[in-house]
mmCIF file of C-alpha atoms in Angstrom:
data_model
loop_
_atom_site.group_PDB
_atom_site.id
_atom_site.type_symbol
_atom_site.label_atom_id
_atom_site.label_comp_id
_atom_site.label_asym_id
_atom_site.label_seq_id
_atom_site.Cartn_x
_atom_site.Cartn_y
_atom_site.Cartn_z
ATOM 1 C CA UNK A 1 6.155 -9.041 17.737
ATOM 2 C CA UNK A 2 5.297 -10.137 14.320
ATOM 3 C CA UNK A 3 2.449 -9.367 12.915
ATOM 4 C CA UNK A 4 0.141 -10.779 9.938
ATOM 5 C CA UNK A 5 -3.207 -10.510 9.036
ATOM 6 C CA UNK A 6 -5.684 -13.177 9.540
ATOM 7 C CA UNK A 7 -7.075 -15.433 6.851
ATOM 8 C CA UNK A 8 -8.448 -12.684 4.126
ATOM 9 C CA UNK A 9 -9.598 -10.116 6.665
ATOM 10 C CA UNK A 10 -7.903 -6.482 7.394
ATOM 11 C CA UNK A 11 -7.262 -7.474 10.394
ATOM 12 C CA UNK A 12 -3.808 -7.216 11.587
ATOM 13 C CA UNK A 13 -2.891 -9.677 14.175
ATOM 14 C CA UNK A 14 -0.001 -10.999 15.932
ATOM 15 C CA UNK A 15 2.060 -14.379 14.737
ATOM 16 C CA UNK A 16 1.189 -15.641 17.857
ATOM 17 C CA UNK A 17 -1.966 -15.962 20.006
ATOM 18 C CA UNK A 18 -2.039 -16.315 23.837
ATOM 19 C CA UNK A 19 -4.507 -19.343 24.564
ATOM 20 C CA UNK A 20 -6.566 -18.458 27.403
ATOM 21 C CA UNK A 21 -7.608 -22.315 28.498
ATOM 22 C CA UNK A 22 -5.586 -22.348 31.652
ATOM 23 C CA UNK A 23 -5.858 -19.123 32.797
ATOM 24 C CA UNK A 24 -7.978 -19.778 36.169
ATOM 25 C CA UNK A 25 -4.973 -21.932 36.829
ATOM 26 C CA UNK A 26 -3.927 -18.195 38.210
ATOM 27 C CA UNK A 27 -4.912 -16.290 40.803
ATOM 28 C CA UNK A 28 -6.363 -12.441 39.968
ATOM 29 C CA UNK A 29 -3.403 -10.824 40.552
ATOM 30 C CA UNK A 30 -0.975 -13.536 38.915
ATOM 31 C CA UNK A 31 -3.585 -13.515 36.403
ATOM 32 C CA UNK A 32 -3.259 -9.384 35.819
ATOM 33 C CA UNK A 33 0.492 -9.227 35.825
ATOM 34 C CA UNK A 34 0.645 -12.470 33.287
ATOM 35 C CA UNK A 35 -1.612 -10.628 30.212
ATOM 36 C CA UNK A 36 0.332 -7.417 31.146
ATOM 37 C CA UNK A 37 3.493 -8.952 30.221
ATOM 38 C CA UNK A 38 1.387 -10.388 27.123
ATOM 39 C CA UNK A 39 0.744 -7.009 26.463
ATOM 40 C CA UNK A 40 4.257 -5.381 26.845
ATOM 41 C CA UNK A 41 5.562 -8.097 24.503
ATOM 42 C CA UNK A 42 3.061 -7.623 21.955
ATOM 43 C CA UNK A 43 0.742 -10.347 22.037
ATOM 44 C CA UNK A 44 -2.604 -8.703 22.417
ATOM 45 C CA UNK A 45 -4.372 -11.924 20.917
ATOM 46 C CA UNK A 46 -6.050 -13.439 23.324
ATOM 47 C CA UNK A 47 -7.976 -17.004 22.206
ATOM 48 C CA UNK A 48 -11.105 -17.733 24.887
ATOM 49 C CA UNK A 49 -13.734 -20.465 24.629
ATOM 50 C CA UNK A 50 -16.894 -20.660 26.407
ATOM 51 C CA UNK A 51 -15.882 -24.330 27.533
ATOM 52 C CA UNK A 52 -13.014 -23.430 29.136
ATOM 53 C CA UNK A 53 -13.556 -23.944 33.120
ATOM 54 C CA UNK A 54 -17.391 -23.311 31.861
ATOM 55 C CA UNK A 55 -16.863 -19.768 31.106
ATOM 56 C CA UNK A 56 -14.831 -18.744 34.477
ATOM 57 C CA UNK A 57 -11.738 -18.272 32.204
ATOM 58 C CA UNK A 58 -13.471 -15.450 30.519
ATOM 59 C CA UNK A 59 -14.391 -14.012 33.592
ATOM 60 C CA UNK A 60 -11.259 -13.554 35.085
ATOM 61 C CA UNK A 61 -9.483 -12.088 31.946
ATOM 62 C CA UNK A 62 -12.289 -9.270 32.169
ATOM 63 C CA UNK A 63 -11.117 -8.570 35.775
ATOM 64 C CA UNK A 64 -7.375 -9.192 35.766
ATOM 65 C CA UNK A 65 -7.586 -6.662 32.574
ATOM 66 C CA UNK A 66 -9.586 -4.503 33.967
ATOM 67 C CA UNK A 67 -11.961 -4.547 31.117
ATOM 68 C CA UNK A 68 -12.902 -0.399 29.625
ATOM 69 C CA UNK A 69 -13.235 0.605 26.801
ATOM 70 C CA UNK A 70 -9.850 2.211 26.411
ATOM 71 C CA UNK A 71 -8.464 -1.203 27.172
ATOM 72 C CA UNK A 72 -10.540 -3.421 24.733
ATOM 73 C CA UNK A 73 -9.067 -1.068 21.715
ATOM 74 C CA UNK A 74 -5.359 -2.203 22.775
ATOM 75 C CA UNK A 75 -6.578 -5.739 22.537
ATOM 76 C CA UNK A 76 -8.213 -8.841 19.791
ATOM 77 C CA UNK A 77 -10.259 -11.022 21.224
ATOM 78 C CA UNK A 78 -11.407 -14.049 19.979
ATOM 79 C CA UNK A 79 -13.912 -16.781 21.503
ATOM 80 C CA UNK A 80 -15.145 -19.770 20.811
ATOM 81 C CA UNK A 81 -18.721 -21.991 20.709
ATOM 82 C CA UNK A 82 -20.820 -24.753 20.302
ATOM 83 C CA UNK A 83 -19.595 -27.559 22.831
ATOM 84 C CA UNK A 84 -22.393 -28.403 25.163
ATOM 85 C CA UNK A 85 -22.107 -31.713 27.559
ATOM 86 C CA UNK A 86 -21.919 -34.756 25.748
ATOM 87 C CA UNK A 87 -22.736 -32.891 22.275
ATOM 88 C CA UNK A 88 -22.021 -30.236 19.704
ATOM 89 C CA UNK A 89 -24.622 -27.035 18.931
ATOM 90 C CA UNK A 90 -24.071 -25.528 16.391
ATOM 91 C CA UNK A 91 -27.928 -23.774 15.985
ATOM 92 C CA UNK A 92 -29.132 -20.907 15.091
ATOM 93 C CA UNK A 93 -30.492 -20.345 18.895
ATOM 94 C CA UNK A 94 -27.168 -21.742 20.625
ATOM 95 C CA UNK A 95 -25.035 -19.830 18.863
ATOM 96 C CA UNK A 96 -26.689 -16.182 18.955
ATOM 97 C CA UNK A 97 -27.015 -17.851 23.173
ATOM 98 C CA UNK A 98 -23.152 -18.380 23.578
ATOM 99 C CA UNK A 99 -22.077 -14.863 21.959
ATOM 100 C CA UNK A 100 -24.119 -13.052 24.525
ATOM 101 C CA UNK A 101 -23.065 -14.829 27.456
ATOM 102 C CA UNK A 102 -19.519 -14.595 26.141
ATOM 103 C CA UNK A 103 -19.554 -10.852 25.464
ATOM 104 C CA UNK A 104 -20.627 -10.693 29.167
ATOM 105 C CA UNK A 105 -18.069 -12.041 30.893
ATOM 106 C CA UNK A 106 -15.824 -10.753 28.517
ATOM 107 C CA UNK A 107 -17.056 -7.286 29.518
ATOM 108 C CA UNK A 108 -16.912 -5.980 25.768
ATOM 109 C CA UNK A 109 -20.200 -5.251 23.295
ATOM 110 C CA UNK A 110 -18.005 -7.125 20.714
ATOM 111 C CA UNK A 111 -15.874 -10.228 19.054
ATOM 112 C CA UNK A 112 -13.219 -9.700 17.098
ATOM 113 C CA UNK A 113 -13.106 -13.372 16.217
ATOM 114 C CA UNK A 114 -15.885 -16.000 16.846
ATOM 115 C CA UNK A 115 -14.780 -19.708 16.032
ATOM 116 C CA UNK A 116 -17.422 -22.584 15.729
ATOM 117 C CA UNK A 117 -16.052 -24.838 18.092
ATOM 118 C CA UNK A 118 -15.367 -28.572 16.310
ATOM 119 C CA UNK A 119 -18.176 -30.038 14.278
ATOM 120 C CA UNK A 120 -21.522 -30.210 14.960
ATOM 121 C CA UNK A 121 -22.956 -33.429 12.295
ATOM 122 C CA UNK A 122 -25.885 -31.831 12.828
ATOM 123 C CA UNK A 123 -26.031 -28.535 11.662
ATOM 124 C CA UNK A 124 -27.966 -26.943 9.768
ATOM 125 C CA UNK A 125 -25.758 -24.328 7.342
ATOM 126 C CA UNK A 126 -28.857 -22.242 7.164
ATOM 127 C CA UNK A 127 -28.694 -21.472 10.559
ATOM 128 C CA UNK A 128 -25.670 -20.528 11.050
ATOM 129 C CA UNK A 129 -25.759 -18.579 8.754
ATOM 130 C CA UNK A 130 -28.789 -16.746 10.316
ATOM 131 C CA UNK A 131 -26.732 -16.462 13.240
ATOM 132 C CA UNK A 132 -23.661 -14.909 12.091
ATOM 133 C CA UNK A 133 -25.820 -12.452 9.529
ATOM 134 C CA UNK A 134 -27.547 -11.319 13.351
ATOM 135 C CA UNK A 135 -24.065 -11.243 14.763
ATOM 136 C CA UNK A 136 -22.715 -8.974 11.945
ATOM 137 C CA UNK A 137 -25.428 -6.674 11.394
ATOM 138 C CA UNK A 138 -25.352 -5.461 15.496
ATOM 139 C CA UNK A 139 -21.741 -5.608 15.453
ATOM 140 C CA UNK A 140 -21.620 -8.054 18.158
ATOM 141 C CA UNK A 141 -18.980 -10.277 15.879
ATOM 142 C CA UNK A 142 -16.329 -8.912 13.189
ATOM 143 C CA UNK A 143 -15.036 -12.475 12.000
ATOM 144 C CA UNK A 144 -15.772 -15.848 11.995
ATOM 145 C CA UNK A 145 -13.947 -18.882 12.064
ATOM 146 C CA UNK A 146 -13.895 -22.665 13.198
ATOM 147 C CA UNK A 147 -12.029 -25.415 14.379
ATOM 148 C CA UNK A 148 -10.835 -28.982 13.623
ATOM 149 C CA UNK A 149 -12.914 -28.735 10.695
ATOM 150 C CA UNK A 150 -12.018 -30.574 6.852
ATOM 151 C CA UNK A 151 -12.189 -28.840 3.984
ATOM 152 C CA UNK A 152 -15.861 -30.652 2.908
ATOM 153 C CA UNK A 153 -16.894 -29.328 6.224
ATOM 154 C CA UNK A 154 -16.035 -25.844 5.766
ATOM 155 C CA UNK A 155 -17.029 -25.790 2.197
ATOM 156 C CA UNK A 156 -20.679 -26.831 3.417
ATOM 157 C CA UNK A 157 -21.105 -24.005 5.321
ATOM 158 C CA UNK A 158 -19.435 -21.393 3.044
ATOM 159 C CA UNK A 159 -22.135 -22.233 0.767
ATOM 160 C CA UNK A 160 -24.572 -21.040 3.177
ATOM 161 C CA UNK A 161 -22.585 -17.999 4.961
ATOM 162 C CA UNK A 162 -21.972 -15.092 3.630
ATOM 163 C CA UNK A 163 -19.238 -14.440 5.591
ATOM 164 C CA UNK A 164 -15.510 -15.427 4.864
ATOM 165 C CA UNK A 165 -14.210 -18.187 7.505
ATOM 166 C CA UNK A 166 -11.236 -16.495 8.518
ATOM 167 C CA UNK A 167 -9.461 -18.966 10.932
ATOM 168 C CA UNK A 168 -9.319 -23.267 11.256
ATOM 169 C CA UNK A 169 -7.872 -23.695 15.018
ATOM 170 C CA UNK A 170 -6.324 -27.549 14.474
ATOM 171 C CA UNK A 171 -4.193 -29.737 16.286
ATOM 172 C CA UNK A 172 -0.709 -29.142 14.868
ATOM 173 C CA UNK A 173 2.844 -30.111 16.692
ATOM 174 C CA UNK A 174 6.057 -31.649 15.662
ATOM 175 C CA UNK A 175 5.188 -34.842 16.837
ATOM 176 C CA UNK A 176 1.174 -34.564 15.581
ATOM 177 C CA UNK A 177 2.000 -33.310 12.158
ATOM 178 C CA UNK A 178 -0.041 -35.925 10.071
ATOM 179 C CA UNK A 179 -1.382 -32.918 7.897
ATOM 180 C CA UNK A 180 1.797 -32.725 6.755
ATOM 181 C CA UNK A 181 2.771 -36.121 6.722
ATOM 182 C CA UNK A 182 0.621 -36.993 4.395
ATOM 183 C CA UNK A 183 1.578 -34.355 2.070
ATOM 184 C CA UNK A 184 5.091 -36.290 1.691
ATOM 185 C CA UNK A 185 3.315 -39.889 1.106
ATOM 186 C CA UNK A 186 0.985 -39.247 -1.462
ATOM 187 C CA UNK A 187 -0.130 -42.662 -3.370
ATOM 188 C CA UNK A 188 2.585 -44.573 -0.861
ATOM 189 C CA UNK A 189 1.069 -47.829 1.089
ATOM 190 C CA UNK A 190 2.322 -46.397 4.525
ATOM 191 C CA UNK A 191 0.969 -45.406 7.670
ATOM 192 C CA UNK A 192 1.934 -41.768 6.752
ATOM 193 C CA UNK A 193 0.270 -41.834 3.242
ATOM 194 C CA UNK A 194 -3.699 -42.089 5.142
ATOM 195 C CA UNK A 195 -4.983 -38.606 4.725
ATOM 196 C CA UNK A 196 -7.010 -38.197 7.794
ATOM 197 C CA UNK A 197 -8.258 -34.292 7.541
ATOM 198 C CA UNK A 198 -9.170 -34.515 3.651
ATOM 199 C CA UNK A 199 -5.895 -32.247 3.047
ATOM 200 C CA UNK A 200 -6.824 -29.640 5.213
ATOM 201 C CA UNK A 201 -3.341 -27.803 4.921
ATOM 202 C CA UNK A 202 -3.387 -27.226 1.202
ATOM 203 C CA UNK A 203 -6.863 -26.026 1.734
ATOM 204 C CA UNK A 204 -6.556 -23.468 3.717
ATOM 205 C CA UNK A 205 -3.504 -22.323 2.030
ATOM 206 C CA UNK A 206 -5.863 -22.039 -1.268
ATOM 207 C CA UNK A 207 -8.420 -20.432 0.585
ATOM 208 C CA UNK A 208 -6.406 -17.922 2.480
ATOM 209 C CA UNK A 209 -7.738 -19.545 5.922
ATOM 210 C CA UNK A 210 -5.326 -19.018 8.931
ATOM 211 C CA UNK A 211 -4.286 -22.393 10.683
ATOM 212 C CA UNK A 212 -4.132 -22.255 14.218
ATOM 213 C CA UNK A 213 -2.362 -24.685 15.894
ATOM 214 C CA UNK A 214 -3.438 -25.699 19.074
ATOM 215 C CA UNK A 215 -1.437 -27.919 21.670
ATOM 216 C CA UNK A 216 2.277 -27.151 19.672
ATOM 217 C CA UNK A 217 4.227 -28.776 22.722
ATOM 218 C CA UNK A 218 1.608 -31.662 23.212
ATOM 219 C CA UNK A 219 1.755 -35.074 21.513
ATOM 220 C CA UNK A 220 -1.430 -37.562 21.139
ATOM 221 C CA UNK A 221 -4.571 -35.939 22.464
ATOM 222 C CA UNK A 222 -3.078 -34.451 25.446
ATOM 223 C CA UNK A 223 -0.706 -37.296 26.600
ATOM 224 C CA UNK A 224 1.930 -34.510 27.574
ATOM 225 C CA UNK A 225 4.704 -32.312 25.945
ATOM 226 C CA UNK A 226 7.550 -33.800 23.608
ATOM 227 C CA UNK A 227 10.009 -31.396 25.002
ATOM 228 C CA UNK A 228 12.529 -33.127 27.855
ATOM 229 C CA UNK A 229 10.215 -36.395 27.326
ATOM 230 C CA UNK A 230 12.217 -39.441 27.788
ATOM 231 C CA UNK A 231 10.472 -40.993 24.863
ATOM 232 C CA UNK A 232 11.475 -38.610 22.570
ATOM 233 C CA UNK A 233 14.908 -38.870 22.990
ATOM 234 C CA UNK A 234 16.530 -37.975 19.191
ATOM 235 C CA UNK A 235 14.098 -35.424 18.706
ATOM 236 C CA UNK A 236 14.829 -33.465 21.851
ATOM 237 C CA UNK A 237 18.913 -33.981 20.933
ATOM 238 C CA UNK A 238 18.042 -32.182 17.528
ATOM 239 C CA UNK A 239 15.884 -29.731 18.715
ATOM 240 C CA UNK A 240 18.533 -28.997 21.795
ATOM 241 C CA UNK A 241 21.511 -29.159 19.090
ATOM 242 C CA UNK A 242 19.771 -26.020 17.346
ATOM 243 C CA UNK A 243 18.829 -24.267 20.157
ATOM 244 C CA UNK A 244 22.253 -24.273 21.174
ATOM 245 C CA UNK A 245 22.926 -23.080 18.037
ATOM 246 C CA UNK A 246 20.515 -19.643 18.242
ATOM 247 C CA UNK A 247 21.405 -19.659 22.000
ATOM 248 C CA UNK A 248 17.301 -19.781 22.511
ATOM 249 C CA UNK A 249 15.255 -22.615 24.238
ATOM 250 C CA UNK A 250 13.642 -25.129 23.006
ATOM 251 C CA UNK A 251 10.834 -24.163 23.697
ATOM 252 C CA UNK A 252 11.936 -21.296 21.505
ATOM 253 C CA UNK A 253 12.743 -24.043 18.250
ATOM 254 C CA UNK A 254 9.626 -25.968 19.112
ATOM 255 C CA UNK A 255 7.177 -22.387 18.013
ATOM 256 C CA UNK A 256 10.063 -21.359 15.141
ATOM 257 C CA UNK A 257 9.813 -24.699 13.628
ATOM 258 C CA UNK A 258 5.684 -23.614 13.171
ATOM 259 C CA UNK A 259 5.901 -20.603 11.973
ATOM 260 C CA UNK A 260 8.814 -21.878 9.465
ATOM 261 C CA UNK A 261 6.160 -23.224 7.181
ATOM 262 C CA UNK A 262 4.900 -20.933 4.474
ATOM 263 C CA UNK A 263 1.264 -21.365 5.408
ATOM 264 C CA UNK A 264 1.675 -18.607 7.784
ATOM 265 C CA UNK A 265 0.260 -20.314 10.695
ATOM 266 C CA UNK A 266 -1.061 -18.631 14.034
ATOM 267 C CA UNK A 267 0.262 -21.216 16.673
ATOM 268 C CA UNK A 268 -2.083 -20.448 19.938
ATOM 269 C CA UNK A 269 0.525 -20.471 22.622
ATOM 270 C CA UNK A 270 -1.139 -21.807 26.277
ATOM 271 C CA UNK A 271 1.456 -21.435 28.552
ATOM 272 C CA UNK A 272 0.803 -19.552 31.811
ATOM 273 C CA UNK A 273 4.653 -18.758 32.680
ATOM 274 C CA UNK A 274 5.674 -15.958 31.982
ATOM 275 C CA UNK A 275 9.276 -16.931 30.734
ATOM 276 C CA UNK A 276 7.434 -19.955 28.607
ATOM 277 C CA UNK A 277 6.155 -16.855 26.861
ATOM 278 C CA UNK A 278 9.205 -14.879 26.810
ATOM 279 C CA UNK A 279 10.855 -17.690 25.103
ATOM 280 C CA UNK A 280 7.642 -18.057 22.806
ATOM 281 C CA UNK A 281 7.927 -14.921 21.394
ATOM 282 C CA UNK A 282 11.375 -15.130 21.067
ATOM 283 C CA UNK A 283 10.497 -17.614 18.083
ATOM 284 C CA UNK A 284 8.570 -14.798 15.679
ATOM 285 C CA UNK A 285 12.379 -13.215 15.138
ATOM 286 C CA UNK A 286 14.244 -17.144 14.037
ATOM 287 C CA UNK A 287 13.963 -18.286 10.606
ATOM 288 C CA UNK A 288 14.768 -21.945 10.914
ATOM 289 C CA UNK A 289 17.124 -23.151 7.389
ATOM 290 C CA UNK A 290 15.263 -26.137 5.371
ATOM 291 C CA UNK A 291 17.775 -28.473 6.823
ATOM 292 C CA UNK A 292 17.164 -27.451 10.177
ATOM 293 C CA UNK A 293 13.499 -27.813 9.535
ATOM 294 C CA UNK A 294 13.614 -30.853 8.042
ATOM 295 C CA UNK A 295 16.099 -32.684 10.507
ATOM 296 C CA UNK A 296 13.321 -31.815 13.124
ATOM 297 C CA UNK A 297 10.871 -33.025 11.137
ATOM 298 C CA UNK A 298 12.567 -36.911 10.432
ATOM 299 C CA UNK A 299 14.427 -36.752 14.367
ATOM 300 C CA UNK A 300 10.657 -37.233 15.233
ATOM 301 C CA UNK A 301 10.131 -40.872 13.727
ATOM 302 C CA UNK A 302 8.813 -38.978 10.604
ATOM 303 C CA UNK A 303 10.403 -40.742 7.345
ATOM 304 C CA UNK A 304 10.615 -39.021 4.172
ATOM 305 C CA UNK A 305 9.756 -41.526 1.342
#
C-alpha cells in the first residue's frame, strides 16, 4: 500500500482509508477477519463517526480488533462529530462530549484524526477552538479535520484554531465530480460553470488540506453505485474497456481514476467485501494516462467546453 502523509501533518498514512459506516452490517467474527485482511493489505486507516449506527460501529471495531495497546500502535484512527438529531453541534461542550464517548468505545485514550462532522451555522469559532486546545493539551486528539466544508467555512475557523485542519472528507465520484466540473467552465453560461463549494478543490490544494472522498462508487446523494448501472451505460463501456486493458476490475479503475488527480486525494473506501477491497487496493499501484482519465471523465455526460 501507498502511503502519503495527510494534509501538512507528519503523519504518514495510507492512499486509502477503510470507511467504517457499514461495519455492523457484519457479524463479530466476519467483522474480525474483514479489518484483518485490512490490515494484511496495508490499510490500517480506519474512518469512524459517532453517527454511524449511533456509535455501535465503533463498538464493534474495538471488539472484532481486539482493542490493546499493542494493537492501537499498528493502527490510525480517525472519528468523526457534531451530528445530533435533526441538527449540527459543533460547541465547545458537544464536542469535548463526543471525543470521550468515542475514545470509549473505541477502547483507545486517543484520536489520531478528529473531523468536525458537516457544518454547524451556528458555531461559535471560539469554541471550538477551546475544544480542540483541551483535546490537544491531554493528548486525547493529534489532528483535526472536517467535512463537506467550503473554503469561507474553513477559513472562519482557522482564524480561531490554532491548529492546522488537516483533512476535508467531501463527496467526490466520477459521476459527482462538480468540484471539478466547474474548474473546466469557468465564466461559461452552463450548468457545469455554477461553482457550488466556493472552489473547494483548488483550496485545499493551496492549503495542503487532504480531500477525502466519500461515496466514490455512489452517484446523487446515495441513489446507488454507477458501476454495472443500466443508466450509465457509456461510462461503464469505458471504464470496462480499461479495465480490460490493466486486467483489474472496475471497481479497480473507478478508485485509480481518484487517486489520478494531483491533489493527492484520500478516497475513504466503504466496502465490507473483502474482494471489493482487494480490488480497491489494487488501484494505489495503476497510474491511469491523461487520455484514459479524461475519456472517463466526458463517457460520464461530462463535456469539456
Amino acid at each position: 500500500m501507498r502511503t502519503m502523509k495527510l494534509g501538512t501533518s507528519s503523519l504518514e498514512v495510507p492512499v486509502l482509508s477503510v470507511g467504517c459506516m457499514r461495519l455492523t452490517s457484519l457479524n463479530e467474527r466476519d467483522a474480525e477477519q474483514y479489518i484483518q485482511h485490512a490490515l494484511e493489505l496495508g490499510a490500517n486507516f480506519f474512518d469512524h463517526a459517532d453517527i454511524y449506527d449511533s456509535g455501535k460501529c465503533e463498538e464493534l471495531f474495538a471488539k472484532a480488533i481486539h482493542m490493546n495497546d499493542d494493537v492501537r500502535e499498528k493502527v490510525i484512527l480517525q472519528s468523526k462529530c457534531g451530528i445530533r438529531k435533526g441538527m449540527f453541534d459543533f460547541s465547545k461542550e458537544h464536542i469535548l462530549h463526543s471525543v470521550d464517548n468515542i475514545l470509549s468505545r473505541l477502547q483507545t485514550d486517543y484520536l489520531d484524526v478528529l473531523l468536525l462532522h458537516r457544518p454547524d451555522t451556528l458555531v461559535e469559532p471560539e469554541e471550538v477552538a477551546e475544544a480542540f486546545d483541551l483535546l490537544e493539551k491531554s493528548g486525547k486528539v493529534r489532528h483535526f479535520g472536517v467535512s463537506n466544508q467550503n473554503p469561507m467555512q474553513i477559513q472562519l475557523l482557522q482564524k480561531y484554531v490554532k491548529q492546522p485542519i488537516v483533512a476535508n472528507q467531501l463527496q467526490l465520484s466520477i459521476t459527482n465530480s462538480n468540484m471539478i466540473s466547474n474548474g473546466f467552465n469557468v465564466n461559461m453560461e452552463n450548468d457545469a460553470a455554477v461553482n457550488r463549494d466556493g472552489s473547494v478543490l483548488d483550496f485545499c490544494r493551496l492549503h495542503d488540506i487532504t480531500i477525502q472522498p466519500w461515496s466514490p462508487f455512489q452517484y446523487g446523494f446515495f441513489e446507488g453505485v454507477f458501476l454495472g448501472n443500466e443508466k450509465f451505460p457509456e461510462l461503464n463501456q469505458k471504464i470496462d474497456e480499461i479495465a480490460n486493458k490493466y486486467e483489474v476490475s472496475n471497481i479497480t479503475i473507478a478508485v485509480a481514476w481518484l487517486l489520478r488527480h494531483p491533489a493527492n486525494m484520500q478516497p475513504v473506501i466503504g466496502t465490507m467485501n473483502r474482494e471489493r477491497l482487494n480490488d480497491c487496493v489494487k488501484a494505489t499501484g495503476i497510474n491511469l494516462t491523461r487520455e484514459e482519465w479524461y475519456s472517463i471523465y466526458r463517457a460520464a455526460g461530462n463535456v469539456l467546453p
